[in-house]
Tab-separated table of C-alpha atoms and ligand atoms in Angstrom:
chain	number	residue	atom	x	y	z
Q	1	MET	CA	20.113	27.109	-5.799
Q	2	THR	CA	18.416	23.822	-4.803
Q	3	ASN	CA	20.062	20.770	-6.366
Q	4	ILE	CA	17.805	17.776	-6.926
Q	5	LEU	CA	19.131	14.407	-8.005
Q	6	PHE	CA	16.740	12.013	-9.693
Q	7	ALA	CA	18.061	8.572	-8.602
Q	8	ALA	CA	15.025	6.442	-9.401
Q	9	GLY	CA	16.491	5.035	-12.595
Q	10	PRO	CA	16.580	5.934	-16.302
Q	11	GLU	CA	13.131	4.464	-17.175
Q	12	LEU	CA	11.349	6.591	-14.584
Q	13	TRP	CA	13.434	9.611	-15.518
Q	14	ALA	CA	11.931	9.470	-18.981
Q	15	ASP	CA	8.448	9.606	-17.421
Q	16	TYR	CA	9.193	12.103	-14.635
Q	17	GLU	CA	11.521	14.641	-16.066
Q	18	THR	CA	8.911	16.859	-17.745
Q	19	PRO	CA	6.218	16.586	-15.010
Q	20	LEU	CA	8.810	17.178	-12.281
Q	21	ARG	CA	10.215	20.289	-14.041
Q	22	ARG	CA	6.667	21.564	-14.566
Q	23	ALA	CA	5.828	21.056	-10.898
Q	24	LEU	CA	9.098	22.511	-9.679
Q	25	ASP	CA	8.727	25.554	-12.007
Q	26	ALA	CA	5.311	26.151	-10.477
Q	27	THR	CA	6.834	26.424	-7.005
Q	28	GLY	CA	9.071	29.298	-8.107
Q	29	LEU	CA	12.218	27.599	-6.713
Q	30	ASP	CA	15.609	28.181	-8.280
Q	31	TYR	CA	16.731	24.576	-8.876
Q	32	THR	CA	18.768	22.158	-10.840
Q	33	LEU	CA	17.384	18.666	-11.661
Q	34	GLY	CA	19.210	15.763	-13.251
Q	35	CYS	CA	20.358	12.112	-13.025
Q	36	ASP	CA	23.963	13.025	-12.352
Q	37	ALA	CA	25.423	15.331	-9.761
Q	38	ALA	CA	28.506	15.568	-7.526
Q	39	PRO	CA	27.254	13.995	-4.266
Q	40	GLU	CA	28.431	16.849	-2.116
Q	41	THR	CA	26.263	19.337	-4.058
Q	42	VAL	CA	22.944	17.436	-3.781
Q	43	ASP	CA	20.090	18.781	-1.537
Q	44	TYR	CA	17.329	16.346	-2.340
Q	45	ILE	CA	17.223	12.879	-3.879
Q	46	VAL	CA	14.126	11.549	-5.677
Q	47	TYR	CA	14.337	7.864	-5.067
Q	48	ALA	CA	12.794	4.492	-5.894
Q	49	PRO	CA	13.594	1.238	-4.080
Q	50	GLY	CA	15.325	-0.454	-7.023
Q	51	SER	CA	17.811	2.414	-7.425
Q	52	LYS	CA	21.510	1.776	-7.950
Q	53	LEU	CA	22.227	4.430	-5.316
Q	54	GLN	CA	22.634	2.575	-2.061
Q	55	ASP	CA	25.447	4.513	-0.374
Q	56	PHE	CA	24.207	7.845	0.825
Q	57	ALA	CA	27.395	8.630	2.816
Q	58	PRO	CA	28.960	10.862	0.132
Q	59	TYR	CA	25.818	13.088	0.031
Q	60	THR	CA	27.017	15.355	2.787
Q	61	ARG	CA	24.547	18.177	2.424
Q	62	LEU	CA	21.496	16.032	1.736
Q	63	LYS	CA	18.276	17.531	3.196
Q	64	ALA	CA	15.886	14.598	2.343
Q	65	VAL	CA	15.404	11.508	0.235
Q	66	MET	CA	11.955	11.406	-1.346
Q	67	ASN	CA	10.690	7.944	-2.161
Q	68	LEU	CA	8.322	7.681	-5.182
Q	69	TRP	CA	6.549	4.657	-3.683
Q	70	ALA	CA	4.455	4.381	-0.512
Q	71	GLY	CA	6.301	1.245	0.698
Q	72	VAL	CA	9.734	1.915	2.163
Q	73	GLU	CA	10.794	-1.437	3.541
Q	74	LYS	CA	13.794	-1.673	1.149
Q	75	ILE	CA	15.272	1.592	2.300
Q	76	THR	CA	14.432	2.086	6.000
Q	77	GLY	CA	17.278	-0.234	7.087
Q	78	ASN	CA	19.934	1.514	5.024
Q	79	PRO	CA	22.553	2.606	7.643
Q	80	THR	CA	24.184	5.140	5.251
Q	81	LEU	CA	20.981	7.151	5.059
Q	82	THR	CA	20.819	9.654	7.955
Q	83	ALA	CA	18.868	12.398	6.235
Q	84	PRO	CA	15.056	12.466	6.555
Q	85	LEU	CA	13.130	10.024	4.302
Q	86	THR	CA	9.719	10.759	2.902
Q	87	ARG	CA	7.304	8.292	1.271
Q	88	MET	CA	4.632	8.815	-1.380
Q	89	VAL	CA	1.250	9.960	-0.214
Q	90	ASP	CA	-0.773	11.151	-3.126
Q	91	ASP	CA	-4.535	11.442	-2.721
Q	92	GLU	CA	-5.259	12.208	-6.341
Q	93	GLY	CA	-3.312	9.270	-7.787
Q	94	LEU	CA	-2.016	6.491	-5.493
Q	95	THR	CA	-4.815	6.773	-2.962
Q	96	GLN	CA	-7.601	6.988	-5.565
Q	97	GLY	CA	-6.216	3.910	-7.354
Q	98	MET	CA	-6.180	1.898	-4.137
Q	99	VAL	CA	-9.721	2.896	-3.190
Q	100	GLU	CA	-10.874	1.681	-6.567
Q	101	TYR	CA	-8.994	-1.621	-6.332
Q	102	VAL	CA	-10.174	-2.380	-2.813
Q	103	THR	CA	-13.726	-1.339	-3.444
Q	104	GLY	CA	-13.882	-3.414	-6.622
Q	105	HIS	CA	-12.501	-6.573	-5.048
Q	106	VAL	CA	-14.542	-6.237	-1.871
Q	107	LEU	CA	-17.693	-5.810	-4.003
Q	108	ARG	CA	-16.717	-8.852	-6.161
Q	109	HIS	CA	-16.720	-11.076	-3.085
Q	110	HIS	CA	-19.617	-9.368	-1.384
Q	111	LEU	CA	-21.881	-9.704	-4.439
Q	112	GLY	CA	-20.650	-13.175	-5.339
Q	113	MET	CA	-19.935	-12.014	-8.864
Q	114	ASP	CA	-17.791	-15.010	-9.864
Q	115	ALA	CA	-20.799	-17.361	-9.876
Q	116	HIS	CA	-22.357	-15.387	-12.709
Q	117	ILE	CA	-19.195	-14.321	-14.644
Q	118	VAL	CA	-17.853	-17.883	-14.823
Q	119	ASN	CA	-20.910	-20.123	-15.347
Q	120	PRO	CA	-20.015	-22.771	-17.982
Q	121	GLU	CA	-23.104	-24.933	-17.141
Q	122	HIS	CA	-25.387	-21.896	-17.547
Q	123	ALA	CA	-26.846	-22.691	-14.094
Q	124	TRP	CA	-29.810	-20.541	-13.075
Q	125	GLU	CA	-29.107	-20.162	-9.377
Q	126	PRO	CA	-30.663	-17.003	-8.006
Q	127	ASN	CA	-28.638	-16.433	-4.838
Q	128	VAL	CA	-29.516	-12.883	-3.942
Q	129	PRO	CA	-26.535	-11.110	-2.402
Q	130	HIS	CA	-26.576	-9.700	1.104
Q	131	LEU	CA	-26.762	-5.966	1.518
Q	132	SER	CA	-23.534	-4.233	2.455
Q	133	ARG	CA	-24.821	-3.474	5.909
Q	134	GLU	CA	-24.879	-7.253	6.589
Q	135	ARG	CA	-21.237	-7.755	5.604
Q	136	PRO	CA	-18.652	-6.603	8.219
Q	137	VAL	CA	-15.347	-5.614	6.653
Q	138	THR	CA	-12.079	-5.053	8.538
Q	139	VAL	CA	-9.241	-2.922	7.193
Q	140	LEU	CA	-5.870	-3.674	8.818
Q	141	GLY	CA	-3.867	-0.466	8.607
Q	142	LEU	CA	-5.470	2.911	8.947
Q	143	GLY	CA	-2.861	5.073	7.220
Q	144	ALA	CA	-3.293	7.155	4.064
Q	145	LEU	CA	-4.573	4.187	2.069
Q	146	GLY	CA	-6.398	2.292	4.744
Q	147	GLN	CA	-8.386	5.295	5.953
Q	148	ALA	CA	-9.396	6.194	2.404
Q	149	CYS	CA	-10.571	2.648	1.679
Q	150	ALA	CA	-12.286	2.209	5.004
Q	151	GLY	CA	-14.089	5.525	4.341
Q	152	MET	CA	-15.306	4.452	0.927
Q	153	LEU	CA	-16.508	1.043	2.175
Q	154	ALA	CA	-18.317	2.741	5.072
Q	155	HIS	CA	-19.865	5.152	2.555
Q	156	LEU	CA	-21.183	2.095	0.643
Q	157	GLY	CA	-22.841	0.864	3.816
Q	158	PHE	CA	-20.460	-1.849	5.014
Q	159	PRO	CA	-19.962	-1.953	8.841
Q	160	VAL	CA	-16.178	-1.189	8.814
Q	161	THR	CA	-13.708	-1.942	11.495
Q	162	GLY	CA	-10.153	-0.663	11.279
Q	163	TRP	CA	-6.948	-1.521	13.093
Q	164	SER	CA	-3.723	0.452	13.518
Q	165	ARG	CA	-0.651	0.608	15.763
Q	166	THR	CA	-1.624	3.778	17.564
Q	167	GLU	CA	-5.090	4.910	18.590
Q	168	LYS	CA	-7.162	6.433	15.796
Q	169	GLN	CA	-10.585	7.958	15.362
Q	170	VAL	CA	-12.006	7.699	11.866
Q	171	GLU	CA	-15.486	8.769	10.996
Q	172	ARG	CA	-17.900	5.823	10.568
Q	173	VAL	CA	-15.174	3.298	11.275
Q	174	THR	CA	-14.887	1.278	14.529
Q	175	CYS	CA	-11.240	1.618	15.406
Q	176	PHE	CA	-9.059	-0.746	17.381
Q	177	HIS	CA	-5.326	-0.616	17.903
Q	178	GLY	CA	-2.432	-2.567	19.285
Q	179	ASP	CA	-2.109	-6.285	19.899
Q	180	ASP	CA	-5.251	-6.509	22.019
Q	181	GLY	CA	-7.274	-4.662	19.401
Q	182	LEU	CA	-6.345	-7.147	16.631
Q	183	SER	CA	-8.425	-10.008	18.049
Q	184	ARG	CA	-11.446	-7.744	18.226
Q	185	ALA	CA	-10.828	-6.436	14.735
Q	186	LEU	CA	-10.710	-9.972	13.319
Q	187	ALA	CA	-13.616	-11.480	15.291
Q	188	ASP	CA	-16.488	-10.479	12.967
Q	189	ALA	CA	-14.623	-9.745	9.737
Q	190	GLN	CA	-16.228	-11.410	6.751
Q	191	ILE	CA	-13.771	-9.617	4.463
Q	192	VAL	CA	-10.306	-8.519	5.593
Q	193	VAL	CA	-8.321	-5.922	3.660
Q	194	LEU	CA	-4.591	-5.663	4.445
Q	195	LEU	CA	-3.083	-2.212	4.055
Q	196	LEU	CA	-0.192	-2.473	6.490
Q	197	PRO	CA	3.494	-1.836	5.732
Q	198	ASP	CA	6.101	-4.584	5.768
Q	199	THR	CA	7.960	-4.136	9.095
Q	200	PRO	CA	9.365	-6.674	11.638
Q	201	ALA	CA	6.202	-6.126	13.663
Q	202	THR	CA	3.756	-6.930	10.831
Q	203	ARG	CA	5.498	-9.899	9.183
Q	204	ASN	CA	3.397	-13.052	9.327
Q	205	LEU	CA	0.664	-11.090	11.092
Q	206	LEU	CA	-2.007	-13.312	9.573
Q	207	ASP	CA	-0.622	-16.659	10.712
Q	208	ALA	CA	-2.533	-19.924	11.342
Q	209	ASP	CA	-3.750	-18.716	14.728
Q	210	ARG	CA	-5.107	-15.403	13.526
Q	211	LEU	CA	-6.625	-16.861	10.381
Q	212	ALA	CA	-8.479	-19.281	12.635
Q	213	ARG	CA	-9.952	-16.372	14.622
Q	214	LEU	CA	-11.793	-15.089	11.516
Q	215	PRO	CA	-15.394	-16.121	10.897
Q	216	TRP	CA	-15.624	-19.337	8.875
Q	217	GLY	CA	-15.548	-18.551	5.116
Q	218	ALA	CA	-13.956	-15.101	5.473
Q	219	VAL	CA	-12.280	-13.520	2.440
Q	220	ILE	CA	-8.809	-11.898	2.374
Q	221	VAL	CA	-7.778	-9.052	0.055
Q	222	ASN	CA	-4.074	-8.201	0.360
Q	223	PRO	CA	-2.768	-5.195	-1.574
Q	224	GLY	CA	-0.466	-4.382	1.416
Q	225	ARG	CA	2.633	-6.562	1.342
Q	226	GLY	CA	3.205	-10.338	0.825
Q	227	PRO	CA	5.027	-10.995	4.108
Q	228	LEU	CA	1.993	-9.856	6.079
Q	229	ILE	CA	0.487	-13.319	5.543
Q	230	ASP	CA	2.068	-16.721	6.290
Q	231	ASP	CA	1.685	-18.326	2.845
Q	232	ASP	CA	1.524	-21.911	4.116
Q	233	ALA	CA	-1.005	-21.060	6.767
Q	234	LEU	CA	-3.131	-19.331	4.165
Q	235	LEU	CA	-3.048	-22.274	1.805
Q	236	ALA	CA	-4.055	-24.614	4.694
Q	237	ALA	CA	-6.902	-22.301	5.721
Q	238	LEU	CA	-8.135	-22.153	2.102
Q	239	ASP	CA	-8.051	-25.916	1.705
Q	240	ALA	CA	-9.921	-26.354	4.981
Q	241	GLY	CA	-12.599	-23.813	4.045
Q	242	GLN	CA	-11.788	-21.468	6.922
Q	243	ILE	CA	-10.904	-18.874	4.292
Q	244	ALA	CA	-13.188	-18.913	1.252
Q	245	HIS	CA	-11.015	-16.868	-1.091
Q	246	ALA	CA	-7.842	-14.749	-1.089
Q	247	THR	CA	-7.271	-11.954	-3.589
Q	248	LEU	CA	-3.547	-11.264	-3.426
Q	249	ASP	CA	-1.703	-8.347	-5.122
Q	250	THR	CA	1.570	-8.560	-3.211
Q	251	PHE	CA	3.937	-11.466	-2.565
Q	252	ARG	CA	7.082	-12.398	-0.750
Q	253	THR	CA	8.817	-12.880	-4.120
Q	254	GLU	CA	7.724	-10.759	-7.044
Q	255	PRO	CA	7.030	-11.630	-9.805
Q	256	LEU	CA	5.292	-14.584	-8.126
Q	257	PRO	CA	7.332	-17.677	-9.154
Q	258	ALA	CA	5.628	-19.759	-11.856
Q	259	ASP	CA	5.527	-22.807	-9.574
Q	260	HIS	CA	4.047	-21.040	-6.570
Q	261	PRO	CA	0.843	-22.811	-5.413
Q	262	PHE	CA	-1.098	-19.487	-5.374
Q	263	TRP	CA	-1.196	-19.463	-9.188
Q	264	ALA	CA	-3.105	-22.685	-9.578
Q	265	HIS	CA	-5.182	-22.537	-6.416
Q	266	PRO	CA	-8.889	-22.328	-7.303
Q	267	LYS	CA	-9.574	-20.071	-4.262
Q	268	VAL	CA	-6.782	-17.570	-4.958
Q	269	THR	CA	-6.835	-14.629	-7.287
Q	270	VAL	CA	-3.419	-13.276	-8.186
Q	271	THR	CA	-3.133	-9.686	-9.384
Q	272	PRO	CA	0.450	-8.675	-10.280
Q	273	HIS	CA	1.121	-5.808	-7.866
Q	274	ILE	CA	-1.171	-3.444	-9.717
Q	275	ALA	CA	-3.539	-2.443	-6.922
Q	276	SER	CA	-2.258	1.094	-7.178
Q	277	GLU	CA	0.727	2.669	-8.739
Q	278	THR	CA	2.247	6.103	-8.195
Q	279	ARG	CA	0.823	8.352	-10.914
Q	280	VAL	CA	3.451	10.542	-12.501
Q	281	ASP	CA	1.779	13.989	-12.696
Q	282	SER	CA	0.263	14.043	-9.251
Q	283	ALA	CA	3.339	12.443	-7.651
Q	284	ALA	CA	5.599	15.061	-9.269
Q	285	ARG	CA	3.427	17.787	-7.661
Q	286	VAL	CA	3.709	16.039	-4.255
Q	287	ILE	CA	7.497	15.882	-4.533
Q	288	ALA	CA	7.830	19.490	-5.730
Q	289	ALA	CA	5.569	20.772	-2.957
Q	290	ASN	CA	7.542	18.942	-0.328
Q	291	ILE	CA	10.863	20.283	-1.646
Q	292	ARG	CA	9.378	23.737	-1.576
Q	293	ARG	CA	8.368	23.200	2.061
Q	294	GLY	CA	11.889	22.061	2.926
Q	295	GLU	CA	13.431	25.121	1.255
Q	296	ASP	CA	10.992	27.454	3.058
Q	297	GLY	CA	11.854	25.928	6.457
Q	298	GLU	CA	8.479	24.200	6.828
Q	299	PRO	CA	8.288	20.643	8.178
Q	300	LEU	CA	8.434	18.015	5.423
Q	301	LEU	CA	5.196	16.026	4.905
Q	302	HIS	CA	5.012	12.197	4.811
Q	303	LEU	CA	8.132	11.539	6.869
Q	304	VAL	CA	9.020	7.943	7.536
Q	305	ASP	CA	9.542	6.910	11.118
Q	306	ARG	CA	12.763	4.938	10.660
Q	307	ASP	CA	12.371	3.184	14.065
Q	308	ALA	CA	8.836	2.024	13.327
Q	309	GLY	CA	9.945	1.068	9.786
Q	310	TYR	CA	7.201	2.921	7.870
W	401	NAP	N1	-0.145	-3.049	-3.874
W	401	NAP	C1	0.074	-1.808	-4.203
W	401	NAP	O1	-0.026	-1.442	-5.363
W	401	NAP	C2	0.453	-0.844	-3.122
W	401	NAP	C3	0.503	0.548	-3.431
W	401	NAP	C4	0.827	1.428	-2.408
W	401	NAP	C5	1.049	0.969	-1.136
W	401	NAP	N2	0.949	-0.341	-0.857
W	401	NAP	C6	1.195	-0.836	0.518
W	401	NAP	O2	0.250	-0.216	1.379
W	401	NAP	C7	0.934	0.033	2.620
W	401	NAP	C8	0.144	1.102	3.377
W	401	NAP	O3	0.322	2.375	2.757
W	401	NAP	P1	-0.112	3.722	3.476
W	401	NAP	O4	0.260	4.854	2.615
W	401	NAP	O5	-1.533	3.618	3.992
W	401	NAP	O6	0.852	3.635	4.766
W	401	NAP	P2	0.814	4.464	6.139
W	401	NAP	O7	0.067	5.753	5.914
W	401	NAP	O8	2.171	4.502	6.671
W	401	NAP	O9	-0.157	3.578	7.064
W	401	NAP	C9	0.244	2.374	7.603
W	401	NAP	C10	-0.774	1.923	8.633
W	401	NAP	O10	-0.428	0.684	9.156
W	401	NAP	C11	-0.452	0.770	10.593
W	401	NAP	N3	0.604	-0.114	11.199
W	401	NAP	C12	1.916	-0.127	10.994
W	401	NAP	N4	2.490	-1.011	11.736
W	401	NAP	C13	1.544	-1.548	12.506
W	401	NAP	C14	1.535	-2.545	13.547
W	401	NAP	N5	2.639	-3.110	13.983
W	401	NAP	N6	0.368	-2.835	14.123
W	401	NAP	C15	-0.801	-2.233	13.708
W	401	NAP	N7	-0.868	-1.280	12.767
W	401	NAP	C16	0.300	-0.993	12.156
W	401	NAP	C17	-0.160	2.227	10.901
W	401	NAP	O11	-0.584	2.487	12.210
W	401	NAP	P3	-0.523	4.027	12.803
W	401	NAP	O12	-1.650	4.746	12.030
W	401	NAP	O13	-0.769	3.857	14.201
W	401	NAP	O14	0.799	4.536	12.455
W	401	NAP	C18	-0.977	2.912	9.823
W	401	NAP	O15	-2.334	2.973	10.168
W	401	NAP	C19	2.307	0.431	2.202
W	401	NAP	O16	3.224	0.298	3.242
W	401	NAP	C20	2.571	-0.500	1.084
W	401	NAP	O17	3.150	-1.644	1.648
W	401	NAP	C21	0.713	-1.257	-1.796
């Protein structure tokens, strides 16, 4: 018998119970699933960062904790968690949503859509947009989400550069890695998309110095994590014109406080952490398939590297 504890909270339980049971039934596993269980009996925990469960020490036979979100910065530092931790990678749901968000917001800036959508003076100003091949885009982070977004942008004709921690080869994407590679990745980027995790190594990555290395008038799209950008440096770069616009989906404090200057800034678009959400049905299938792998002695997919923090 495989005992699975759903510790992601009562609201998500209401959404997930049926899809999870359906997905687990399809694996043929003999299992129990619920929101309550004696800790020493639990094999797997389905988890979300806001969970009340913070002390994993009593879960003595735990085989893995499976996070429902892609971001794991709120759990990687938990010293009581010694079992493997997996994060959400879901091509059908989470990744597809992010590809749509990133493509939409890149195209908005590339095509200069705002000038026509908000045109109270009814100005007839025929500024014909560039073609995508004339607009270099850089994607910082070439993981599950970054690679999918870079691939779609390359498919649309943008010259795409990507940057990661370790060396990567991605079809139709010019790849750089490591500290040295960052300067090269930023040098030509007219639009920068951030799809990095929040780790000690990525915090304040886009600071005043790095923002200044971007071409004049570059655009930032950040569905990654708020701490990747130094807020004050970004505001200064926007005011100076170095950065023409920032579309931000993630923030250091969420919800973004009502008095935060991003809300009122004319060159900032705030979206409320909606770039992409875990989709229940496909995520339930990902979790069930990974539990099945664990029970069959196969390596778990989407394992978090606790030392690297993602
Ligand atoms: N706004 C939203 O709705 C939303 C939804 C889902 C996810 N997210 C965010 O998106 C992030 C990315 O998700 P993912 O699934 O693509 O993650 P992932 O598969 O873990 O990929 C992370 C990428 O970042 C790179 N990276 C990490 N640390 C780095 C460093 N110090 N220097 C250079 N590159 C570094 C990794 O390099 P390697 O390839 O070398 O490992 C990898 O390419 C998540 O962590 C989360 O914060 C946001």
